[in-house]
Coordinates of C-alpha atoms and ligand atoms in Angstrom, one line a residue:
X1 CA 171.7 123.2 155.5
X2 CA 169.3 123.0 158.7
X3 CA 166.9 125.7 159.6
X4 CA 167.4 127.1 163.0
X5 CA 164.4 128.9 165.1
X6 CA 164.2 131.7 166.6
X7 CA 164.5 131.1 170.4
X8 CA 167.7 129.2 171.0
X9 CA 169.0 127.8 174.1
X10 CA 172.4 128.1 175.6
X11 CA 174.1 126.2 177.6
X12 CA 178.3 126.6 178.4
X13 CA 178.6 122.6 178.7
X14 CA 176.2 120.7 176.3
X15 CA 177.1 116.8 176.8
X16 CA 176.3 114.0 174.5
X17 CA 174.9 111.1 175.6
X18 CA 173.7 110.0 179.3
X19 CA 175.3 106.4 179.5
X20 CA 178.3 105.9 182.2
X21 CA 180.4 108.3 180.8
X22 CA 178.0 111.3 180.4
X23 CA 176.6 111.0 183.8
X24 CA 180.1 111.3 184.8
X25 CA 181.2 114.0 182.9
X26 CA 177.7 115.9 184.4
X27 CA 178.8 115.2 188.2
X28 CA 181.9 116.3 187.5
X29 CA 181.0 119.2 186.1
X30 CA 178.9 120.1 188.6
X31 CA 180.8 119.5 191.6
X32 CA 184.1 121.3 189.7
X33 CA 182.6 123.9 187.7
X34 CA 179.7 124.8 189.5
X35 CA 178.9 128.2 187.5
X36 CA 178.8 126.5 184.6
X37 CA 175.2 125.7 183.0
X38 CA 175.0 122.7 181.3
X39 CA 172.9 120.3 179.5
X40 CA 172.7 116.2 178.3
X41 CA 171.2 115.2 175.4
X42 CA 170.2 111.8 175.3
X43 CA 169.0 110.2 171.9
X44 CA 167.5 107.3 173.6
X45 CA 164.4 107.3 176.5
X46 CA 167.0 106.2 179.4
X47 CA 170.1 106.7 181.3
X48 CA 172.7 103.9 181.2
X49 CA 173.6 103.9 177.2
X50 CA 175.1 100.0 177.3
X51 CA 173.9 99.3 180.4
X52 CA 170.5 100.1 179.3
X53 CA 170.3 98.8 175.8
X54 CA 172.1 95.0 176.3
X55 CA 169.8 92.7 177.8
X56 CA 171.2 89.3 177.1
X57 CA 171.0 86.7 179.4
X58 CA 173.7 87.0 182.2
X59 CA 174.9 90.3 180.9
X60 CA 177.3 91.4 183.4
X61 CA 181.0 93.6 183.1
X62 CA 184.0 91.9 182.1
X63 CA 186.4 94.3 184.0
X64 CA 185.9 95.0 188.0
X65 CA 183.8 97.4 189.3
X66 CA 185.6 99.2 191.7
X67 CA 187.8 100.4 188.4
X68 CA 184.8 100.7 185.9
X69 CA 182.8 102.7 188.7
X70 CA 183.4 106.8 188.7
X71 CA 186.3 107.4 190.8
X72 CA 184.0 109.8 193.0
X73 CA 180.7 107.0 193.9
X74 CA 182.3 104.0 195.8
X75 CA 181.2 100.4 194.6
X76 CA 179.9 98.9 197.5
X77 CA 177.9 95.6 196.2
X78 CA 179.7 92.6 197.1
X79 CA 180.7 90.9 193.1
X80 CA 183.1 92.9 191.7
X81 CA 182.0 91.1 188.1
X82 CA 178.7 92.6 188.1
X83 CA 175.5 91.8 185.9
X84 CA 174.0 94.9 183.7
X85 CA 171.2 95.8 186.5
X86 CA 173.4 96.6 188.9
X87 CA 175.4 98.7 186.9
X88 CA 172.6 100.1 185.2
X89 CA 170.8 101.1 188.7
X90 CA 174.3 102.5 189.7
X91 CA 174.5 104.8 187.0
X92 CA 171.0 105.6 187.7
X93 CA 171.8 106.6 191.5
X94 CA 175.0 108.6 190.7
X95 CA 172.4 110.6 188.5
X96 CA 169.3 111.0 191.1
X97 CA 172.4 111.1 193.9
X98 CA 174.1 114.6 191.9
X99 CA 170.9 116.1 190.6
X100 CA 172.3 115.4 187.6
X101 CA 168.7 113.4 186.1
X102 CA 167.2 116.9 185.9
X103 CA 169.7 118.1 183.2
X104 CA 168.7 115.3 180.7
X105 CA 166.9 116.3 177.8
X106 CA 165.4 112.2 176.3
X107 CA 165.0 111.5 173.1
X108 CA 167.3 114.3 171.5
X109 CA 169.8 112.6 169.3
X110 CA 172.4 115.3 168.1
X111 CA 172.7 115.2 164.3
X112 CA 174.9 117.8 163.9
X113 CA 177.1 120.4 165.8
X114 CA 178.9 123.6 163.9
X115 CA 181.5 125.4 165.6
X116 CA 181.9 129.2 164.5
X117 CA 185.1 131.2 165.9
X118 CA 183.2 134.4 165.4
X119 CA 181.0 133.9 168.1
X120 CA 183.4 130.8 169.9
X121 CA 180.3 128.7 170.2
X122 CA 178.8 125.3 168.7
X123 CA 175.3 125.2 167.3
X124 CA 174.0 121.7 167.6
X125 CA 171.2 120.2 166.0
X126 CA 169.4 117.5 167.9
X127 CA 166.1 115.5 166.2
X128 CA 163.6 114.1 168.8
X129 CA 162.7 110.7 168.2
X130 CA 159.5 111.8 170.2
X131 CA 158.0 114.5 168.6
X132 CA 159.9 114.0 165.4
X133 CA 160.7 118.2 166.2
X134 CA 164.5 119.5 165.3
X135 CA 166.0 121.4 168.0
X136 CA 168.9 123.4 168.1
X137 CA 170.8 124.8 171.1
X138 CA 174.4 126.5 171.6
X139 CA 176.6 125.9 173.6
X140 CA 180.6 127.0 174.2
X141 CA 181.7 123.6 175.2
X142 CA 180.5 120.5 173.6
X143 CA 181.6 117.1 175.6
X144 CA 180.7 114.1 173.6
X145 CA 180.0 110.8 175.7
X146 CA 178.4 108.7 172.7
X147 CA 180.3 105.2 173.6
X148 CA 181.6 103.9 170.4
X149 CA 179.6 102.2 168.4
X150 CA 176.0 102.1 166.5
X151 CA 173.1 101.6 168.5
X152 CA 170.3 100.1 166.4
X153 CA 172.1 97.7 164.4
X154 CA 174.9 95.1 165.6
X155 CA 177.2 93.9 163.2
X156 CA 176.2 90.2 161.4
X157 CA 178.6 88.9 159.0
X158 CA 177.2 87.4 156.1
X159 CA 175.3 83.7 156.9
X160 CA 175.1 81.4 153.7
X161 CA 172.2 80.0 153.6
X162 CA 170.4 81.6 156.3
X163 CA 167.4 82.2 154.7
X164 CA 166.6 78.5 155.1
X165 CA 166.7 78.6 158.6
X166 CA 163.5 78.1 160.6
X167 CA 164.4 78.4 164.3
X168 CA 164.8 81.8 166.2
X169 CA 168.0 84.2 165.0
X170 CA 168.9 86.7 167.3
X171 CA 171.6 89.4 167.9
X172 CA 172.5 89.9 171.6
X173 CA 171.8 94.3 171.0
X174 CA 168.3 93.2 170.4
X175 CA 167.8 90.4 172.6
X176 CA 163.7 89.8 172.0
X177 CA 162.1 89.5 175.8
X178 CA 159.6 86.8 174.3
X179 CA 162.3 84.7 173.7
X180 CA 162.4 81.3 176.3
X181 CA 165.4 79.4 175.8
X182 CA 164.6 76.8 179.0
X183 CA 165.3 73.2 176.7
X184 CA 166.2 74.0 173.7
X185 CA 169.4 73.4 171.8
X186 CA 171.5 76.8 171.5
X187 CA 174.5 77.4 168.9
X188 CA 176.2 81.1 170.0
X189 CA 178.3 82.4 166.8
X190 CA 181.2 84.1 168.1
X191 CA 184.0 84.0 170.8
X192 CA 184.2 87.1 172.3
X193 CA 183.0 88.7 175.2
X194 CA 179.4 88.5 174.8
X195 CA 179.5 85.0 173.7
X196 CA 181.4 83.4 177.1
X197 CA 178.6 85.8 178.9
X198 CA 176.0 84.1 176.7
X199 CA 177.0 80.3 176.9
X200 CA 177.2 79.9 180.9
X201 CA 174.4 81.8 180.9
X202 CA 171.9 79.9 178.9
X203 CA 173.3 76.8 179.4
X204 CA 172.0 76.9 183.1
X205 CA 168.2 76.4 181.0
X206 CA 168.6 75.2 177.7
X207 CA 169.2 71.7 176.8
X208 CA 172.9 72.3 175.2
X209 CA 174.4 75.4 174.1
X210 CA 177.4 75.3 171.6
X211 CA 179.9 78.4 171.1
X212 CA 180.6 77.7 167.3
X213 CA 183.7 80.0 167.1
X214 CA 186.1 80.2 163.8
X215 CA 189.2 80.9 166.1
X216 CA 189.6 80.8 169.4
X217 CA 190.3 84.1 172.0
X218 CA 192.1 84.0 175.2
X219 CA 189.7 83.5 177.9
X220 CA 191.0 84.2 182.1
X221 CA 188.9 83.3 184.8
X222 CA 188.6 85.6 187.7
X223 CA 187.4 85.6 191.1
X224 CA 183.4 87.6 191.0
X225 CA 184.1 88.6 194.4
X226 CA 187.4 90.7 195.2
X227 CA 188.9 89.4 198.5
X228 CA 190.7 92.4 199.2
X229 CA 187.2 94.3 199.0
X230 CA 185.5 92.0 200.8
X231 CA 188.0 92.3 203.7
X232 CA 188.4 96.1 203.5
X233 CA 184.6 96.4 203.4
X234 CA 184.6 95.2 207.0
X235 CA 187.1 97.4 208.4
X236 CA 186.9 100.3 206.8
X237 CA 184.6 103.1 205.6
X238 CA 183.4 102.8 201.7
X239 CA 185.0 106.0 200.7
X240 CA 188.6 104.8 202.3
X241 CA 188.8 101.3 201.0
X242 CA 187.1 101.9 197.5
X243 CA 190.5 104.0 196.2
X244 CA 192.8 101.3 198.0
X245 CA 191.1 98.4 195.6
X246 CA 190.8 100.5 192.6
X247 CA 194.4 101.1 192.8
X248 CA 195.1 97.3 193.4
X249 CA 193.2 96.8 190.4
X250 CA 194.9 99.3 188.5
X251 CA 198.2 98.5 189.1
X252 CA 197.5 94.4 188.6
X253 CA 195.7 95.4 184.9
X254 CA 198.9 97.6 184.4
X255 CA 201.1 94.3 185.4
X256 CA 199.7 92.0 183.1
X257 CA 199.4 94.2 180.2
X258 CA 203.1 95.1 180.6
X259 CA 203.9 91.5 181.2
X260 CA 201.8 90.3 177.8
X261 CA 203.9 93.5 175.3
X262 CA 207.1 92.2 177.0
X263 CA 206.8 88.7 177.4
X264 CA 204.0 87.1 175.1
X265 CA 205.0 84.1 175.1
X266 CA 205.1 83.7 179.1
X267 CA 201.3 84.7 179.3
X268 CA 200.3 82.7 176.4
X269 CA 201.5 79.3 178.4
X270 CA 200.1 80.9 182.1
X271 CA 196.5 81.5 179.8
X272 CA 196.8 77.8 178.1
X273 CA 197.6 76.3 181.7
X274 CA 195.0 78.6 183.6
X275 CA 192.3 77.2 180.8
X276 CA 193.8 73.5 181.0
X277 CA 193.5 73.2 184.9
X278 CA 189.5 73.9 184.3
X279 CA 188.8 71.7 181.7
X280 CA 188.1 68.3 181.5
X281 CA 190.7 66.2 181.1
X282 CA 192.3 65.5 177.9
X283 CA 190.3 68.4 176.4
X284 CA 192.0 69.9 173.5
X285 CA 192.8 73.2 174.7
X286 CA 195.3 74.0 171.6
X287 CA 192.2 74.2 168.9
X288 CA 189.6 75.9 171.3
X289 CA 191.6 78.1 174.2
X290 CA 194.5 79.3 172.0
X291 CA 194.4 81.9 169.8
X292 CA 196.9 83.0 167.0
X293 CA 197.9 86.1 168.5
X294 CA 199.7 87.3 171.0
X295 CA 197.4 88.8 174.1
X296 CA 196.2 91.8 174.3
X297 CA 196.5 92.2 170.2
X298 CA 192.7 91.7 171.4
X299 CA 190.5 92.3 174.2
X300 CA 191.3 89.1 176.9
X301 CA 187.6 87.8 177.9
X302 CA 187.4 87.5 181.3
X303 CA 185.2 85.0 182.9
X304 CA 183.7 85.4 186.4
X305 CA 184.6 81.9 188.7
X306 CA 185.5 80.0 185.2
X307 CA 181.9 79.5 184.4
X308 CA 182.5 78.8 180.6
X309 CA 185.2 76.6 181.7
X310 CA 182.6 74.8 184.6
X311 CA 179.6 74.6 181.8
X312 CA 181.9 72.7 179.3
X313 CA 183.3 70.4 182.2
X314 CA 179.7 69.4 183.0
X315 CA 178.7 68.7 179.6
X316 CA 175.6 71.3 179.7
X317 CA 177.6 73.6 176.9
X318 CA 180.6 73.0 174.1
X319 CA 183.0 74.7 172.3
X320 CA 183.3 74.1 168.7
X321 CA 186.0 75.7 166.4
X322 CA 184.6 75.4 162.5
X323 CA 183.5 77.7 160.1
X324 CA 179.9 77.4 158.6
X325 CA 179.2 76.2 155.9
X326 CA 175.7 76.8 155.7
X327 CA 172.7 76.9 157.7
X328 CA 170.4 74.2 157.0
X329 CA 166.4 74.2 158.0
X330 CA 167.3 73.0 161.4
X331 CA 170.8 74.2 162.5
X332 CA 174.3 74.5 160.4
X333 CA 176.1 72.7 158.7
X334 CA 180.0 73.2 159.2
X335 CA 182.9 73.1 157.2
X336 CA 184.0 69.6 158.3
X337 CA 180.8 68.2 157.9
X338 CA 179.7 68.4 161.5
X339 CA 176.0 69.2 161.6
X340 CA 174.9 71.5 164.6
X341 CA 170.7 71.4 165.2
X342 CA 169.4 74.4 166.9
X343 CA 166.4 76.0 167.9
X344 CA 167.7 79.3 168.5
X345 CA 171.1 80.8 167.2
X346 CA 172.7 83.9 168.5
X347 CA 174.7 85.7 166.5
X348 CA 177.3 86.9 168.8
X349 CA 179.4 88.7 166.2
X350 CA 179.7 92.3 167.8
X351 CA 179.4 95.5 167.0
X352 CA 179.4 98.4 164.7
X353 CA 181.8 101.3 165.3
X354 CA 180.7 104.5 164.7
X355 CA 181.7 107.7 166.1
X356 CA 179.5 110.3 167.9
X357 CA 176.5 108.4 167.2
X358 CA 177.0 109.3 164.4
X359 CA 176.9 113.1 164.4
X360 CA 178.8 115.1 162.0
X361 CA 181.1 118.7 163.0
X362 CA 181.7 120.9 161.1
X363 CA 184.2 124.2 161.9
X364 CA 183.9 127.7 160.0
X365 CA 181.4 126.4 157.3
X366 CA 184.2 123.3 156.6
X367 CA 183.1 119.3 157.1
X368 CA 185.2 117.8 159.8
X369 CA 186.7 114.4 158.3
X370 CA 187.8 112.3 161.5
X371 CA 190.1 110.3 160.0
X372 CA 192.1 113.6 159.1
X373 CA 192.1 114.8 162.5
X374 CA 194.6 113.6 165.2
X375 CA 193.5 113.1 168.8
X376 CA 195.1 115.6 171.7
X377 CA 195.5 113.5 174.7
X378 CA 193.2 111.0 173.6
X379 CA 190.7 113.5 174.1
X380 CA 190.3 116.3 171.8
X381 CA 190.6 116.4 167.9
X382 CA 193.2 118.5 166.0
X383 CA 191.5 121.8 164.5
X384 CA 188.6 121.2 166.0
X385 CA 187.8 123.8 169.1
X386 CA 186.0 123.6 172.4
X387 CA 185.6 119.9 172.0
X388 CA 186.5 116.6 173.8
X389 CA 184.9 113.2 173.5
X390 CA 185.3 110.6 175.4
X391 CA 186.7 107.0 174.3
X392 CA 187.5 104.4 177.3
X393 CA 190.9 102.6 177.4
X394 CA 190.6 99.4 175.5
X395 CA 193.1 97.9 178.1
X396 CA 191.4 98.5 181.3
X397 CA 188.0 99.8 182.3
X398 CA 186.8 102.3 180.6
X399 CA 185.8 104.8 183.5
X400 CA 189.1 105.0 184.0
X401 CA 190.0 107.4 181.5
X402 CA 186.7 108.5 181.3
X403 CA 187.1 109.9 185.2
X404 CA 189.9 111.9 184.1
X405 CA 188.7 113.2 180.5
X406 CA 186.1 114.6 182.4
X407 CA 188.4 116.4 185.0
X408 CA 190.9 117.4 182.2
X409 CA 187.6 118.7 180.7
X410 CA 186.8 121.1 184.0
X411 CA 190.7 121.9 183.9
X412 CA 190.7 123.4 181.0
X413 CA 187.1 125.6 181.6
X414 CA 188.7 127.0 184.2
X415 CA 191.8 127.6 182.9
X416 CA 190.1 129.9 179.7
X417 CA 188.1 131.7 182.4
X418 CA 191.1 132.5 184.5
X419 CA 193.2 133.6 181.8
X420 CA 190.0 135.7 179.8
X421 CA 190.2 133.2 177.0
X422 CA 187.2 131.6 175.4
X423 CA 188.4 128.9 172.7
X424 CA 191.0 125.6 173.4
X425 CA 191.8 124.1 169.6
X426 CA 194.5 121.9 169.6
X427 CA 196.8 121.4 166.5
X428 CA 198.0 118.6 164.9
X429 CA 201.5 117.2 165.2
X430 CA 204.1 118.2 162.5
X431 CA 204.8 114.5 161.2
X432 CA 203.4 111.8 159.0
X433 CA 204.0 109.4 161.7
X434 CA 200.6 108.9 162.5
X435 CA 198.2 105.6 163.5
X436 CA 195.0 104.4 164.1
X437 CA 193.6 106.1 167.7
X438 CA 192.7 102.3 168.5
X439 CA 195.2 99.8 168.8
X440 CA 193.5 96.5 169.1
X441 CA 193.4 94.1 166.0
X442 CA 189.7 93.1 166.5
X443 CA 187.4 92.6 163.6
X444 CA 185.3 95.5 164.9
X445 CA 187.8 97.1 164.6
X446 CA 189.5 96.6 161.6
X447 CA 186.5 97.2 159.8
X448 CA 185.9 100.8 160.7
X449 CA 189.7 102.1 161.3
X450 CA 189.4 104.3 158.4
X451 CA 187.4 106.7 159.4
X452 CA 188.8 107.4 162.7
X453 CA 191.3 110.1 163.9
X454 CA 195.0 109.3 164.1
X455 CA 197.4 109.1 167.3
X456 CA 200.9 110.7 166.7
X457 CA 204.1 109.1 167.9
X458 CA 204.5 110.7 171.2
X459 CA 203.3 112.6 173.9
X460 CA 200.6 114.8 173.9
X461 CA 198.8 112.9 170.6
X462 CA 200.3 109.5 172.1
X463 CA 198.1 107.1 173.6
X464 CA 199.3 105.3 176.1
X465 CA 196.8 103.2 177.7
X466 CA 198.0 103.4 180.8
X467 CA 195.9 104.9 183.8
X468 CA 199.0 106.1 186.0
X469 CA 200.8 107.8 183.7
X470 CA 197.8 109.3 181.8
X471 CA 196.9 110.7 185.6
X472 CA 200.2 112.4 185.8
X473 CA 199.5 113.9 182.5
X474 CA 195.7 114.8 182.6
X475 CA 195.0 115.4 186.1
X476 CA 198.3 116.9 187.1
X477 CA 199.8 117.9 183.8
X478 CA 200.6 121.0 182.1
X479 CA 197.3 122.2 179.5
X480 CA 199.6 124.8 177.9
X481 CA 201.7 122.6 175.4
X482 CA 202.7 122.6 171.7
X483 CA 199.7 120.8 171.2
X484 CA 197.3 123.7 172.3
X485 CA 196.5 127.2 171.3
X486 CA 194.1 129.4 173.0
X487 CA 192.3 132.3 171.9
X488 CA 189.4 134.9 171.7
X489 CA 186.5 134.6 169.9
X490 CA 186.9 137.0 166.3
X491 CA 183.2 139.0 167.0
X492 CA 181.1 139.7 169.5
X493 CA 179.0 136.7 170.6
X494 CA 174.7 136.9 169.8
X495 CA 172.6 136.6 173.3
X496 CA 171.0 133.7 173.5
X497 CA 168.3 132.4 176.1
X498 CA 170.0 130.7 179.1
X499 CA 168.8 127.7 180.4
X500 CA 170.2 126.1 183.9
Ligands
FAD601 C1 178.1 94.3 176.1 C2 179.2 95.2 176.5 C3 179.9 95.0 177.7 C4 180.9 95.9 178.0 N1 181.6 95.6 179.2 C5 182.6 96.5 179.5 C6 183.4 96.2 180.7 O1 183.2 95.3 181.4 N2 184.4 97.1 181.0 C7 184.7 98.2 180.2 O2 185.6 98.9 180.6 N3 183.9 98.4 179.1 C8 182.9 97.6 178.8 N4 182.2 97.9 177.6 C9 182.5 99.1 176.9 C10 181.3 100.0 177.4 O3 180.6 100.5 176.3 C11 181.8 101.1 178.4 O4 182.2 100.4 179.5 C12 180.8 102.1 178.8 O5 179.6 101.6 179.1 C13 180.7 103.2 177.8 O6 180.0 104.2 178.4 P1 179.6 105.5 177.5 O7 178.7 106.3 178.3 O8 180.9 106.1 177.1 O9 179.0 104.9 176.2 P2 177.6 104.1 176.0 O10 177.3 103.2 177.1 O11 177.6 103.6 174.6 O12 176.5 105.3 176.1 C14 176.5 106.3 175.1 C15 175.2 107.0 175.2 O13 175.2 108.1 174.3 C16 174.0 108.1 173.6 N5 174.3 108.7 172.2 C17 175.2 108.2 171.3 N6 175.2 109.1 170.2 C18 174.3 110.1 170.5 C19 173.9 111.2 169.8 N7 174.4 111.5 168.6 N8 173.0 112.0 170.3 C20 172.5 111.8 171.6 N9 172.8 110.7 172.3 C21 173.7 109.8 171.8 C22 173.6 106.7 173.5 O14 172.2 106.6 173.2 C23 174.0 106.2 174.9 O15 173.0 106.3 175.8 C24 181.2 97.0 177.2 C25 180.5 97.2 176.0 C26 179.5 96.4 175.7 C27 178.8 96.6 174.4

């Protein structure tokens, strides 16, 4: 149990987490709830979560930005693909730009938050990595933005033999800033994301850099710059043609998507002859472009003006699709035989999942187990009050749904102050029929699914990933449902200092 001081603050809205999404959810709390105090607790010393902490070479977005900026702050920089500065410095402005910087409390990661209907209010334990003090606030409303995954450890399979190694190892979430890659050979473990970021990237300075992948992933080049945008931009004021290619955007993501559940096999052979036009000829796309499953099953990796494809054509940087057999003193050795040298390997091999940061809940003096809760609208947990969090769409950016937990979020505030109410808990659907919350069949995935909440099989614990329809149902939708049941909190509430 954790001791809890005398002076406590209270806040209505305490957020979690001052990365994209919690610097949303702050600006649109303050431009829609105005009354409303409010507060961000940030374990780390800076704003920008993922934007902040990856600082790979080339880092950049793999979806556009005029769909993974906030709906409200036009992007107005000319690549559409945009490298982890820009984004970071953008999230940085829509703070400064809403006032919202001054709410942030650094270096206060929440441990715990326990919900109590007696007094309809969340006590939440933060420790300060600073001071090494505990603080505990209250707070009605408790908004979690806390991304998705562990921060100070990536995930790294298990290397045989790596102990013999004498080059440089390195995980892309701790990229070291001594590290000079300029002539040196390169093998990148891994095939996702990060890695067709990484090779380009450091094939521009190294001598040879080799993605060593055990099976391929579909990778699409696109266009950095969007022409639509760039024509627009000329014509037209930020704020008009912003919405105009966000919607573009949208609806293409929304296309392709459709077009890969309905028709796999069409987009398999447009990927494959996408790849094949920017290879060199005769390349064997089969063994290093096309994967086993169908897309979407996974994450597509997009690929700014086919750079992977351009740094393989020229030679700088290979693909290689093997499994290790061991690391030797001087590189790997893999399973065929081949022997790869390097001087540095990355181990692009992603990420850990964990929820909240790992923070615990509990409600009423009981432990909150996520994977026996069932997400309302993608948003909020079954049995657990006054609580949303905010998870991205895995098919399209993830300030898309972010945007409109965050207005669903404001909805329903206003909503239990109009009707006298003071506590939103949403209930669980009466069926068994129940899956995993995230859909994808990625390893990082797979390897946490366990503990996660549940969808059900329809509407409003149904997923859809799909931005129109989900802005039908959160932005214009009903909040009274089955799924939802308001009330009052069962004694009087304890005054508590208010902070603004
Ligand atoms: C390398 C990389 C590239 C990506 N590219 C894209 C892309 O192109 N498009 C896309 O849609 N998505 C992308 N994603 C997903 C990406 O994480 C989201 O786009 C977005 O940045 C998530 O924002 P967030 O604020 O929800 O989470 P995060 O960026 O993870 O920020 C969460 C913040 O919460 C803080 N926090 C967490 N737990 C606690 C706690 N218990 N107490 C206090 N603070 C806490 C963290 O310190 C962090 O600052 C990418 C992810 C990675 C890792």
């Amino acid at each position: 149990m954790l001791t809890v001081p005398m002076a406590i603050d209270h806040v209505d809205v305490l957020i979690v987490g001052a990365g994209l999404s919690g610097i949303g959810a702050a600006v649109h709390l303050r431009r829609n709830c105005p009354d409303k105090t409010y507060a961000v607790l940030e374990a780390r010393g800076a704003i920008g979560g993922t934007w902040d902490l990856f600082r790979y070479p080339g880092i950049r977005s793999d979806s556009d930005m005029y769909t993974l900026g906030y709906s409200f702050k036009p992007w107005t920089a000319a690549k559409a693909i945009a490298d982890g500065d820009s984004i970071r410095d953008y999230v940085n402005d829509t703070a400064r730009e809403y006032g919202v910087d001054e709410h942030i409390r650094f270096h206060h990661k929440v441990v715990r938050a326990e919900w109590d209907s007696g007094t309809a209010r969340w006590t939440v334990h933060a420790h300060r990595a600073d001071t090494a003090e505990d603080v505990v606030l209250t707070c009605d409303f408790l908004f979690t933005c806390s991304g998705y995954y562990r921060y100070d450890e990536g995930y790294t399979p298990q290397l045989p033999g790596v102990e013999r190694y004498t080059g440089r190892l390195v995980h892309p979430q701790h990229w070291p800033a001594d590290l000079d890659h300029t002539g040196k050979r390169v093998v990148v473990i891994g095939s996702g994301a990060t890695a067709v970021t990484l090779v380009p990237a450091m094939a521009r300075q190294a001598a040879h850099v080799t993605m060593l992948q055990r099976s391929p992933t579909y990778v699409i080049s696109l266009p950095s710059r969007d022409p639509l945008a760039d024509a627009l931009r000329r014509r037209l004021p930020a704020k008009a043609a912003y919405p105009i290619v966000r919607w573009k955007n949208v609806l293409l993501g929304v296309a392709n998507f459709q077009l890969s559940r309905r028709a796999p096999g069409v987009v398999k052979a447009l990927l494959r002859r996408a790849a094949k036009g920017k290879l060199p000829v005769g390349y064997d796309v089969d063994r290093h472009f096309s994967p086993r499953y169908d897309p979407w099953d996974q994450r597509l990796c997009v690929v700014p003006d086919g750079d992977l494809f351009a740094a393989v054509k020229s030679g700088r940087a290979a693909v290689v699709t093997d499994t290790i057999d061991t690391f030797t003193e001087h590189g790997l050795r893999l399973a065929s035989g081949e022997e790869l040298p390097a001087d540095v390997v990355v181990t692009a091999t992603g990420l850990n999942l964990l929820a909240f940061g790992g923070m615990t809940l509990s409600v009423d003096g009981a432990d909150v187990d996520l994977a026996d809760t069932v997400a309302y609208k993608g948003m909020m947990l079954s049995g657990v009050p006054n609580f949303a969090m905010t998870i991205g769409y895995t098919n399209a950016s993830w300030t898309l749904k972010a945007d409109l937990v965050a207005t669903y979020v404001c909805r329903l505030l206003r909503h239990l102050d109009a009707t006298g109410q003071q506590i939103v808990t949403p209930l669980a659907p009466d069926t068994a029929d129940l899956e995993p919350i995230i859909d994808l069949k990625s390893g990082y995935v797979l390897r946490a699914v366990d503990q996660l909440p549940k969808q059900g099989p329809a509407a409003p614990w149904r997923l859809h990933q799909n931005y129109p329809r989900d802005v039908l149902l959160m932005r214009h939708g009903r909040l009274t449902d089955e799924g939802v049941r308001f009330s009052r909190a069962t004694a009087p509430t304890t005054p508590a200092t208010p902070v603004a």
